[in-house]
Coordinates of C-alpha atoms in Angstrom, one line a residue:
M1 CA -13.3 -15.6 17.1
N2 CA -9.7 -14.1 17.5
P3 CA -9.1 -11.6 14.6
N4 CA -5.3 -12.0 15.2
E5 CA -5.5 -15.4 14.0
Y6 CA -7.1 -14.3 10.8
I7 CA -5.0 -11.2 10.0
Q8 CA -1.5 -12.3 8.7
G9 CA -0.2 -8.7 8.3
L10 CA -0.4 -6.1 5.7
H11 CA -1.4 -7.2 2.1
H12 CA -0.9 -4.0 0.1
L13 CA -1.0 -0.2 0.4
T14 CA -2.9 2.1 -2.1
V15 CA -2.6 5.7 -2.9
S16 CA -3.7 8.1 -5.6
V17 CA -0.9 9.8 -7.5
G18 CA -0.5 12.2 -10.4
G19 CA 0.6 11.2 -13.9
A20 CA 0.8 7.3 -14.7
Q21 CA 4.2 7.6 -16.5
E22 CA 5.5 9.7 -13.7
D23 CA 4.5 7.2 -11.1
I24 CA 5.9 4.2 -13.2
D25 CA 9.3 6.0 -13.4
F26 CA 9.3 6.9 -9.8
V27 CA 8.3 3.6 -8.4
T28 CA 10.5 1.4 -10.6
Q29 CA 13.7 3.7 -10.9
V30 CA 13.7 5.7 -7.6
M31 CA 12.0 3.2 -5.2
G32 CA 13.3 0.2 -7.3
M33 CA 10.2 -1.9 -7.2
R34 CA 9.0 -4.4 -9.7
M35 CA 6.1 -3.4 -11.8
I36 CA 3.6 -6.5 -11.6
K37 CA 0.3 -5.4 -13.1
Q38 CA -1.3 -2.9 -15.4
T39 CA -5.0 -2.8 -15.0
V40 CA -7.8 -0.2 -14.3
L41 CA -9.9 0.9 -11.2
F42 CA -13.0 -1.4 -11.0
D43 CA -15.1 1.2 -9.2
G44 CA -16.9 4.0 -10.8
A45 CA -17.4 4.9 -14.4
A46 CA -14.1 6.8 -15.2
S47 CA -11.2 5.1 -17.0
I48 CA -8.3 5.2 -14.4
Y49 CA -5.3 3.1 -14.4
H50 CA -4.6 0.8 -11.3
L51 CA -0.9 0.0 -11.4
Y52 CA 0.8 -2.6 -9.0
Y53 CA 4.3 -2.9 -7.8
A54 CA 6.0 -5.4 -5.5
N55 CA 9.2 -7.2 -4.6
A56 CA 10.9 -9.7 -6.8
D57 CA 8.4 -12.6 -5.9
A58 CA 5.2 -10.3 -6.2
E59 CA 4.5 -11.5 -2.7
V60 CA 1.4 -10.4 -0.6
G61 CA 2.8 -8.0 2.0
S62 CA 5.0 -6.4 -0.6
V63 CA 2.6 -4.8 -2.9
Y64 CA 2.0 -1.2 -3.6
T65 CA -0.8 0.0 -5.8
T66 CA -1.6 3.4 -7.3
F67 CA -4.5 5.2 -9.2
P68 CA -3.0 8.0 -11.2
F69 CA -5.6 10.8 -11.3
K70 CA -3.6 13.6 -12.9
K71 CA -5.3 13.4 -16.3
A72 CA -8.7 13.2 -14.7
G73 CA -8.0 16.3 -12.9
V74 CA -9.3 15.1 -9.5
H75 CA -7.9 16.6 -6.4
G76 CA -8.6 16.6 -2.6
K77 CA -7.4 17.8 0.7
K78 CA -4.6 16.4 2.8
G79 CA -5.3 16.0 6.5
S80 CA -6.0 13.7 9.5
G81 CA -7.7 10.4 8.8
Q82 CA -5.2 9.5 6.1
I83 CA -2.0 7.5 5.7
E84 CA 0.9 9.7 6.6
V85 CA 3.6 7.2 5.5
S86 CA 3.5 4.1 3.4
G87 CA 6.5 2.3 5.0
W88 CA 8.9 -0.1 3.1
S89 CA 11.3 -2.7 4.7
V90 CA 15.2 -2.4 3.8
H91 CA 18.2 -3.6 5.6
T92 CA 19.6 -1.0 8.0
D93 CA 23.0 -0.8 6.6
S94 CA 21.3 0.2 3.3
L95 CA 20.0 3.4 4.7
E96 CA 23.3 5.4 3.7
F97 CA 22.7 4.2 0.3
W98 CA 19.1 5.4 0.2
K99 CA 20.0 8.8 1.5
K100 CA 22.5 9.3 -1.4
H101 CA 20.1 7.7 -3.8
L102 CA 17.4 10.1 -2.9
D103 CA 19.6 13.0 -3.0
K104 CA 20.9 12.0 -6.5
H105 CA 17.2 12.0 -7.8
Q106 CA 16.5 15.2 -6.1
V107 CA 13.9 13.8 -3.8
K108 CA 13.4 15.7 -0.6
N109 CA 14.0 13.4 2.4
T110 CA 14.5 13.7 6.1
G111 CA 17.8 12.0 6.1
I112 CA 18.4 9.1 8.5
V113 CA 16.1 9.6 11.7
E114 CA 15.2 7.2 14.5
R115 CA 12.0 6.3 16.1
F116 CA 11.3 3.4 18.6
G117 CA 15.1 2.5 18.3
Q118 CA 14.7 1.9 14.6
K119 CA 16.4 3.9 11.8
M120 CA 14.5 5.2 8.9
I121 CA 14.1 7.7 6.1
H122 CA 11.1 9.7 5.2
F123 CA 10.3 11.1 1.8
E124 CA 7.6 11.9 -0.8
D125 CA 6.8 11.0 -4.4
P126 CA 6.2 13.7 -6.9
S127 CA 2.6 14.0 -6.1
G128 CA 3.3 14.5 -2.4
I129 CA 2.6 10.9 -1.2
G130 CA 4.4 10.1 2.0
L131 CA 6.8 7.2 1.9
G132 CA 9.6 5.8 4.0
V133 CA 12.3 3.2 4.1
F134 CA 12.7 1.5 7.5
G135 CA 15.7 -0.5 8.5
D136 CA 14.9 -4.0 9.5
D137 CA 17.7 -6.7 9.4
T138 CA 15.2 -9.7 10.1
D139 CA 13.5 -9.2 6.7
T140 CA 14.6 -12.0 4.3
R141 CA 12.2 -11.4 1.6
N142 CA 13.5 -11.1 -2.1
A143 CA 14.1 -7.6 -3.3
W144 CA 13.9 -6.6 -6.8
Q145 CA 17.1 -5.5 -8.4
T146 CA 17.6 -2.5 -10.8
D147 CA 20.5 -1.0 -12.5
Q148 CA 20.7 1.5 -9.6
I149 CA 19.6 -0.6 -6.7
S150 CA 21.2 -3.8 -5.9
K151 CA 19.2 -6.8 -4.3
D152 CA 21.0 -6.1 -1.0
N153 CA 19.9 -2.5 -1.0
G154 CA 16.4 -3.1 -2.4
I155 CA 13.0 -2.9 -0.9
R156 CA 11.9 -6.3 0.4
G157 CA 8.3 -5.5 1.1
I158 CA 6.0 -3.5 3.3
Y159 CA 7.2 -2.7 6.7
G160 CA 4.0 -0.9 8.0
A161 CA 2.2 2.4 7.8
V162 CA 1.8 5.6 9.8
L163 CA -1.7 6.9 10.1
R164 CA -2.6 10.5 10.9
C165 CA -5.2 10.5 13.7
R166 CA -7.0 13.5 15.6
E167 CA -8.1 11.4 18.4
I168 CA -6.1 8.4 19.7
E169 CA -8.5 6.8 22.1
M170 CA -11.1 5.3 19.7
M171 CA -8.6 4.3 17.2
D172 CA -6.5 2.7 19.9
S173 CA -9.5 0.7 21.1
Y174 CA -10.4 -0.3 17.5
L175 CA -6.9 -1.6 16.9
R176 CA -6.5 -3.5 20.2
D177 CA -10.1 -4.4 21.2
V178 CA -11.6 -5.2 17.8
L179 CA -8.6 -6.4 15.6
G180 CA -6.5 -7.7 18.5
F181 CA -3.2 -5.8 17.7
S182 CA -1.0 -5.0 20.5
K183 CA 0.2 -1.5 21.6
V184 CA 4.1 -1.7 22.0
G185 CA 5.1 1.9 22.8
Q186 CA 4.7 5.6 22.3
E187 CA 7.5 8.1 21.5
G188 CA 6.2 11.7 21.3
A189 CA 3.2 11.9 19.1
Y190 CA 3.7 8.4 17.7
H191 CA 1.9 5.3 19.1
R192 CA 3.2 2.0 17.7
Y193 CA 1.2 -1.3 17.5
H194 CA 2.1 -4.8 16.3
I195 CA 0.1 -7.2 14.4
K196 CA 0.9 -10.6 16.0
N197 CA 4.6 -10.3 17.0
G198 CA 5.4 -7.3 14.8
G199 CA 8.3 -7.2 12.4
P200 CA 8.0 -6.6 8.5
S201 CA 4.5 -6.1 7.3
R202 CA 3.2 -6.2 10.7
V203 CA 3.8 -2.5 12.1
I204 CA 1.2 0.2 12.5
E205 CA 1.8 3.6 13.9
L206 CA -0.7 6.3 14.9
L207 CA 0.6 9.9 14.6
H208 CA -1.4 12.0 16.9
V209 CA -2.4 15.3 15.0
P210 CA -5.0 16.8 17.2
D211 CA -5.3 20.2 15.5
L212 CA -5.1 18.9 11.9
P213 CA -8.6 19.0 10.1
Q214 CA -9.9 16.0 8.5
G215 CA -8.6 15.2 5.0
S216 CA -10.5 13.9 2.0
W217 CA -11.7 10.3 1.8
T218 CA -12.0 10.5 -1.9
F219 CA -9.6 9.6 -4.9
G220 CA -7.4 12.5 -5.9
V221 CA -3.8 13.5 -6.8
G222 CA -1.4 13.1 -3.8
L223 CA -4.0 11.4 -1.6
P224 CA -3.4 8.1 0.1
H225 CA -6.5 5.9 -0.3
H226 CA -6.5 2.7 2.0
M227 CA -4.3 0.0 3.5
A228 CA -5.1 -3.7 3.2
F229 CA -4.5 -6.5 5.6
A230 CA -4.1 -10.0 4.4
T231 CA -6.5 -12.9 5.3
A232 CA -6.6 -16.4 3.9
N233 CA -10.0 -16.6 2.0
D234 CA -13.5 -15.6 1.6
Q235 CA -14.7 -17.5 4.5
E236 CA -12.3 -15.7 6.9
N237 CA -13.4 -12.5 5.3
A238 CA -17.0 -13.2 5.9
E239 CA -16.3 -14.2 9.4
L240 CA -14.2 -11.2 10.0
K241 CA -17.0 -9.0 8.6
A242 CA -19.6 -10.4 11.0
Y243 CA -17.1 -10.0 13.9
I244 CA -16.4 -6.3 13.1
E245 CA -20.1 -5.6 12.6
G246 CA -20.8 -7.0 16.0
F247 CA -18.7 -4.2 17.5
G248 CA -21.2 -1.7 15.9
Y249 CA -19.0 -0.9 12.9
T250 CA -21.8 -1.7 10.5
D251 CA -20.4 -0.1 7.4
V252 CA -18.3 -3.1 6.5
T253 CA -18.8 -3.9 2.6
E254 CA -19.9 -7.0 1.1
I255 CA -17.0 -9.1 -0.5
K256 CA -15.8 -7.4 -3.6
D257 CA -14.0 -9.3 -6.4
R258 CA -10.7 -7.5 -7.2
N259 CA -9.7 -10.3 -9.6
Y260 CA -6.3 -11.0 -7.9
F261 CA -7.9 -11.1 -4.3
H262 CA -11.4 -10.6 -2.8
S263 CA -11.8 -7.8 -0.3
I264 CA -14.1 -6.2 2.3
Y265 CA -13.6 -2.6 3.4
T266 CA -14.4 -0.6 6.4
R267 CA -14.0 2.9 7.7
T268 CA -12.1 3.2 11.0
P269 CA -12.6 5.6 13.8
S270 CA -9.7 7.6 12.7
G271 CA -11.2 8.0 9.2
V272 CA -8.5 5.8 7.5
L273 CA -10.1 3.1 5.2
F274 CA -9.1 -0.6 6.1
E275 CA -9.3 -3.4 3.6
F276 CA -9.1 -7.1 4.3
A277 CA -7.8 -8.9 1.2
T278 CA -7.6 -12.6 0.5
S279 CA -4.3 -14.3 -0.2
D280 CA -5.4 -17.4 -2.1
I281 CA -5.6 -16.1 -5.7
G282 CA -2.5 -14.2 -6.7
F283 CA -1.2 -12.1 -9.6
A284 CA -0.4 -14.8 -12.0
I285 CA -4.0 -15.8 -12.9
D286 CA -4.0 -13.8 -16.0
E287 CA -0.3 -13.6 -17.3
P288 CA 2.7 -15.8 -16.6
E289 CA 4.8 -15.1 -13.5
D290 CA 7.8 -14.0 -15.5
Q291 CA 5.7 -11.7 -17.5
L292 CA 3.8 -9.8 -14.7
G293 CA 3.0 -6.3 -15.6
H294 CA 4.0 -6.4 -19.3
Q295 CA 0.6 -5.3 -20.8
L296 CA -2.8 -3.9 -19.8
L297 CA -5.0 -6.5 -18.4
L298 CA -8.8 -6.2 -17.7
P299 CA -11.0 -8.3 -15.6
P300 CA -13.2 -10.6 -17.5
F301 CA -16.3 -8.5 -16.6
F302 CA -14.7 -5.5 -18.6
E303 CA -13.4 -7.1 -21.6
D304 CA -16.3 -6.3 -23.8
R305 CA -15.7 -2.6 -22.9
R306 CA -12.0 -2.7 -23.7
A307 CA -11.9 -0.1 -26.5
E308 CA -14.1 2.3 -24.4
I309 CA -12.0 1.9 -21.2
V310 CA -8.5 2.1 -22.9
K311 CA -9.1 5.1 -25.2
P312 CA -9.1 7.9 -22.4
L313 CA -6.0 6.5 -20.6
E314 CA -2.7 8.1 -20.8
P315 CA -0.2 6.5 -23.1
I316 CA 2.5 4.8 -21.0
T317 CA 6.0 3.1 -21.5
P318 CA 6.5 0.3 -19.1
P319 CA 10.0 -0.4 -17.6
S320 CA 12.6 -1.4 -20.1
Y321 CA 12.7 -5.0 -18.7
L322 CA 9.1 -5.4 -19.7
Q323 CA 9.2 -3.9 -23.1
N324 CA 10.4 -7.1 -24.9
K325 CA 8.2 -9.5 -23.0

């Protein structure tokens, strides 16, 4: 098989953050993304929100998901083997707006910098999660509009991700030889790879950090957790699982039901956790498209425990545009 025929691009990026309300306010007001789902973490016994955000069309390849762990008091260590930057696509001529917008909200940022001939701004959320807006004028996806961010200036979806990597060689081989990505350049400590022909949601960078100790692989405030690639369906995931295991990466999980997609997970040579998520279910299976994110939803297998699960959760106020849904 050719994995490059199965992997369409990035599906979503997932991080662990601080407070739930703090996260909602930052992502919807500062980043200007659409809140599309309130649910909970499906793994483990603790009650933890799982919040989903996306562009105006809630498209695969535009999704950002967060686990707020502040109330649970769970922390970890930043280091190598983690996502350095979750990157979001905006039009290049909006970067001046983004610099002023981030400064207005007192968000520390790099200002406009350039790498691989592309302009971008890196910044952090309140919990220390690394984020970036990357200028790309080919991206025609539909940005969400807010009272502070116009559709023209808004985030259109995922651009890519930057991964901290102590050793490049094995991860380079994994991306190229196992997953079929292509290396397209190196600039200093940054190594860039394309999924298929590259472009929005199809760019991966490895940041070589040879002296940085390994970071936590757990959930915890301010820790990125995983990145997900889009596949079509369970059949493709099953074939991809067998293919990856054939290279000796035998820790690929069985298919997991995430309600809005089905997934397999595997730990890469860098330490970063990769997920392969199907694109054939979607986010409107349990609430109407125009009401995405308006209430806390649980998967069918959790509904009989709703009171128990909801009780420990931090009370939240969704964005104003959802409050009258």
